[in-house]
CSV table of C-alpha atoms and ligand atoms in Angstrom, one decimal:
chain,number,residue,atom,x,y,z
F,1,UNK,CA,90.0,98.0,105.3
F,2,UNK,CA,89.6,94.4,106.1
F,3,UNK,CA,86.2,93.9,107.3
F,4,UNK,CA,87.4,91.2,109.5
F,5,UNK,CA,89.7,93.8,112.2
F,6,UNK,CA,89.0,97.3,112.1
F,7,UNK,CA,92.0,98.3,114.1
F,8,UNK,CA,95.5,98.1,112.5
F,9,UNK,CA,98.0,98.0,115.3
F,10,UNK,CA,102.0,98.6,114.7
F,11,UNK,CA,104.5,97.1,116.9
F,12,UNK,CA,108.1,97.0,116.6
F,13,UNK,CA,111.2,98.4,118.4
F,14,UNK,CA,111.5,101.9,119.9
F,15,UNK,CA,112.5,103.7,116.7
F,16,UNK,CA,111.0,101.8,114.0
F,17,UNK,CA,108.3,104.5,113.4
F,18,UNK,CA,105.4,103.2,115.1
F,19,UNK,CA,104.1,106.5,116.0
F,20,UNK,CA,105.1,108.6,112.7
F,21,UNK,CA,103.6,105.9,110.4
F,22,UNK,CA,100.5,105.5,112.5
F,23,UNK,CA,99.4,109.1,112.5
F,24,UNK,CA,99.9,108.9,108.7
F,25,UNK,CA,98.5,105.7,108.0
F,26,UNK,CA,95.2,106.9,110.7
F,27,UNK,CA,95.1,110.3,108.2
F,28,UNK,CA,94.9,107.8,105.0
F,29,UNK,CA,92.3,105.8,106.3
F,30,UNK,CA,90.5,108.6,107.9
F,31,UNK,CA,90.1,106.5,111.2
F,32,UNK,CA,91.3,107.2,114.9
F,33,UNK,CA,94.8,107.4,116.1
F,34,UNK,CA,95.6,105.5,119.4
F,35,UNK,CA,98.8,105.7,120.7
F,36,UNK,CA,99.1,102.9,123.7
F,37,UNK,CA,102.0,105.0,125.2
F,38,UNK,CA,100.1,108.1,125.3
F,39,UNK,CA,97.3,106.8,126.9
F,40,UNK,CA,99.3,105.0,129.5
F,41,UNK,CA,101.1,108.2,130.5
F,42,UNK,CA,97.5,109.8,131.3
F,43,UNK,CA,96.6,106.9,132.8
F,44,UNK,CA,100.0,106.6,135.2
F,45,UNK,CA,99.5,110.5,135.7
F,46,UNK,CA,103.7,111.0,134.7
F,47,UNK,CA,106.2,110.0,132.2
F,48,UNK,CA,106.9,106.4,131.6
F,49,UNK,CA,110.9,107.0,132.3
F,50,UNK,CA,109.2,108.3,135.8
F,51,UNK,CA,107.0,105.1,136.2
F,52,UNK,CA,109.8,103.1,135.5
F,53,UNK,CA,112.0,104.5,137.9
F,54,UNK,CA,109.9,104.4,140.6
F,55,UNK,CA,107.7,101.2,140.1
F,56,UNK,CA,110.1,98.8,137.9
F,57,UNK,CA,109.1,97.0,134.7
F,58,UNK,CA,106.7,94.1,135.9
F,59,UNK,CA,104.2,97.3,137.3
F,60,UNK,CA,104.4,99.0,134.1
F,61,UNK,CA,103.9,96.2,131.9
F,62,UNK,CA,100.5,95.1,133.9
F,63,UNK,CA,99.7,98.8,133.7
F,64,UNK,CA,100.4,98.0,129.8
F,65,UNK,CA,98.6,94.9,129.4
F,66,UNK,CA,95.5,96.8,131.0
F,67,UNK,CA,95.6,99.2,128.3
F,68,UNK,CA,96.0,97.0,125.7
F,69,UNK,CA,92.9,95.0,126.8
F,70,UNK,CA,91.0,98.1,126.5
F,71,UNK,CA,92.4,99.5,123.2
F,72,UNK,CA,92.0,96.3,121.5
F,73,UNK,CA,88.2,96.4,121.8
F,74,UNK,CA,87.8,100.0,120.3
F,75,UNK,CA,85.8,99.7,117.2
F,76,UNK,CA,88.2,101.4,114.8
F,77,UNK,CA,91.6,103.1,114.2
F,78,UNK,CA,95.2,102.9,113.8
F,79,UNK,CA,96.9,101.8,117.0
F,80,UNK,CA,100.6,102.5,117.9
F,81,UNK,CA,102.0,100.3,120.9
F,82,UNK,CA,105.0,100.4,123.2
F,83,UNK,CA,108.3,98.2,121.8
F,84,UNK,CA,107.8,95.8,124.6
F,85,UNK,CA,104.1,95.0,124.0
F,86,UNK,CA,104.8,91.6,122.8
F,87,UNK,CA,106.8,90.2,125.9
F,88,UNK,CA,103.7,89.1,127.3
F,89,UNK,CA,101.7,86.5,125.3
F,90,UNK,CA,98.2,87.6,126.3
F,91,UNK,CA,99.2,91.0,124.5
F,92,UNK,CA,100.3,89.0,121.4
F,93,UNK,CA,96.9,87.3,121.7
F,94,UNK,CA,94.9,89.5,121.9
F,95,UNK,CA,96.3,92.1,119.5
F,96,UNK,CA,96.5,89.2,117.0
F,97,UNK,CA,93.2,88.1,117.1
F,98,UNK,CA,91.3,91.4,117.6
F,99,UNK,CA,93.3,93.2,115.2
F,100,UNK,CA,95.6,93.8,112.0
F,101,UNK,CA,98.7,93.6,113.3
F,102,UNK,CA,101.9,95.4,111.0
F,103,UNK,CA,105.4,94.9,112.3
F,104,UNK,CA,107.6,97.5,111.3
F,105,UNK,CA,110.9,95.7,111.5
F,106,UNK,CA,114.1,97.5,111.0
F,107,UNK,CA,118.1,97.0,112.1
F,108,UNK,CA,119.7,97.5,115.6
F,109,UNK,CA,122.3,99.5,113.6
F,110,UNK,CA,119.2,101.7,111.9
F,111,UNK,CA,117.5,102.3,115.1
F,112,UNK,CA,120.5,103.1,116.9
F,113,UNK,CA,121.0,105.8,114.2
F,114,UNK,CA,117.7,107.5,115.0
F,115,UNK,CA,117.7,106.9,118.8
F,116,UNK,CA,121.5,107.7,119.7
F,117,UNK,CA,120.4,111.3,121.1
F,118,UNK,CA,117.0,109.7,122.8
F,119,UNK,CA,116.8,110.6,126.9
F,120,UNK,CA,113.0,109.2,127.3
F,121,UNK,CA,113.2,105.6,126.5
F,122,UNK,CA,114.2,103.9,130.0
F,123,UNK,CA,115.8,100.6,128.5
F,124,UNK,CA,118.2,102.5,126.4
F,125,UNK,CA,119.9,105.0,129.2
F,126,UNK,CA,122.3,102.6,129.2
F,127,UNK,CA,126.4,102.8,128.3
F,128,UNK,CA,125.9,101.1,125.1
F,129,UNK,CA,122.7,101.3,123.6
F,130,UNK,CA,123.7,99.8,120.0
F,131,UNK,CA,124.3,96.4,122.4
F,132,UNK,CA,121.2,97.0,123.9
F,133,UNK,CA,119.1,97.3,120.9
F,134,UNK,CA,120.8,94.4,119.6
F,135,UNK,CA,120.0,92.5,122.5
F,136,UNK,CA,116.5,93.7,122.3
F,137,UNK,CA,116.2,92.5,118.7
F,138,UNK,CA,117.3,89.1,119.2
F,139,UNK,CA,115.1,88.5,122.3
F,140,UNK,CA,111.7,90.3,120.3
F,141,UNK,CA,112.1,89.9,116.6
F,142,UNK,CA,110.5,86.4,116.7
F,143,UNK,CA,107.9,87.7,119.2
F,144,UNK,CA,107.1,90.4,116.9
F,145,UNK,CA,107.2,88.1,113.8
F,146,UNK,CA,104.7,85.6,115.9
F,147,UNK,CA,102.1,88.6,116.9
F,148,UNK,CA,102.4,90.1,113.1
F,149,UNK,CA,99.8,89.6,110.2
F,150,UNK,CA,102.5,91.0,108.1
F,151,UNK,CA,105.9,92.5,107.7
F,152,UNK,CA,107.1,96.1,106.8
F,153,UNK,CA,110.8,96.1,106.2
F,154,UNK,CA,111.4,99.8,107.5
F,155,UNK,CA,115.2,100.2,106.5
F,156,UNK,CA,115.7,104.1,105.1
F,157,UNK,CA,112.4,104.6,103.0
F,158,UNK,CA,110.2,107.3,103.4
F,159,UNK,CA,106.7,107.5,106.0
F,160,UNK,CA,104.9,107.4,102.5
F,161,UNK,CA,106.3,104.6,101.4
F,162,UNK,CA,105.6,102.6,104.2
F,163,UNK,CA,102.2,104.3,104.5
F,164,UNK,CA,101.4,102.9,101.1
F,165,UNK,CA,103.1,99.7,101.6
F,166,UNK,CA,100.6,98.9,104.6
F,167,UNK,CA,97.6,100.4,102.5
F,168,UNK,CA,98.5,97.6,99.9
F,169,UNK,CA,98.7,94.8,102.5
F,170,UNK,CA,95.2,96.0,104.0
F,171,UNK,CA,93.5,95.8,100.5
F,172,UNK,CA,95.2,92.9,99.7
F,173,UNK,CA,93.3,91.2,103.1
F,174,UNK,CA,90.2,92.5,102.2
F,175,UNK,CA,90.4,90.9,98.7
F,176,UNK,CA,91.5,87.6,100.4
F,177,UNK,CA,88.4,88.3,103.1
F,178,UNK,CA,86.0,89.0,100.4
F,179,UNK,CA,87.0,87.3,97.1
F,180,UNK,CA,83.9,87.7,95.6
F,181,UNK,CA,83.6,91.7,95.7
F,182,UNK,CA,86.9,92.0,93.6
J,201,S3P,C1,109.5,100.1,125.5
J,201,S3P,C2,109.2,101.0,124.7
J,201,S3P,C3,108.7,102.1,124.5
J,201,S3P,C4,108.0,102.4,126.1
J,201,S3P,C5,108.6,102.3,127.4
J,201,S3P,C6,109.2,100.6,127.2
J,201,S3P,C7,110.3,98.6,125.4
J,201,S3P,O1,107.9,102.8,123.7
J,201,S3P,O2,106.6,101.5,125.9
J,201,S3P,O3,109.8,102.8,127.3
J,201,S3P,O4,110.2,97.6,126.1
J,201,S3P,O5,110.8,98.7,124.3
J,201,S3P,P1,108.4,102.7,122.2
J,201,S3P,O6,108.7,101.7,121.5
J,201,S3P,O7,107.1,103.7,121.8
J,201,S3P,O8,109.7,103.8,122.3
């Protein structure tokens, strides 16, 4: 793993595989797996969906920003984030400067196929989730690209092949960081 950043952060829309890929990647790298949504739920003392309903999105984003501030300073690990983490410029900057960021990129159609039965994601509890995913993609794709160091096109490949692609990219980064050691 790169000597510069010891945390690898996964970003992307809901359903892009951040948690599944993150867990496997952490296992391969033999480092802790951190899930910002899960840690956030522990701090909130309730589900994200319930918090959204009771307090609204801005309060949720404040809490999320605090969790990102704390976790991005961890010494080591793979960090999986909530899909909206890139909305705040502070989060994009912190993650980019403190960690190595991989964007798991998928089309709204692929995401819809994976998420159509989901009941937990507050932003997708609407009459037409596919249109919502298209809107989210349009708004957020440039933000994910801005925050990322590299992009993994997810399409339909297996989790193992996505983990392999990230491992290759991290090895390349390491070679670039210390060319003499190759
Ligand atoms: C959100 C995505 C969710 C969660 C919250 C808001 C978003 O995480 O943080 O519901 O704005 O896209 P996942 O990307 O893990 O679904």
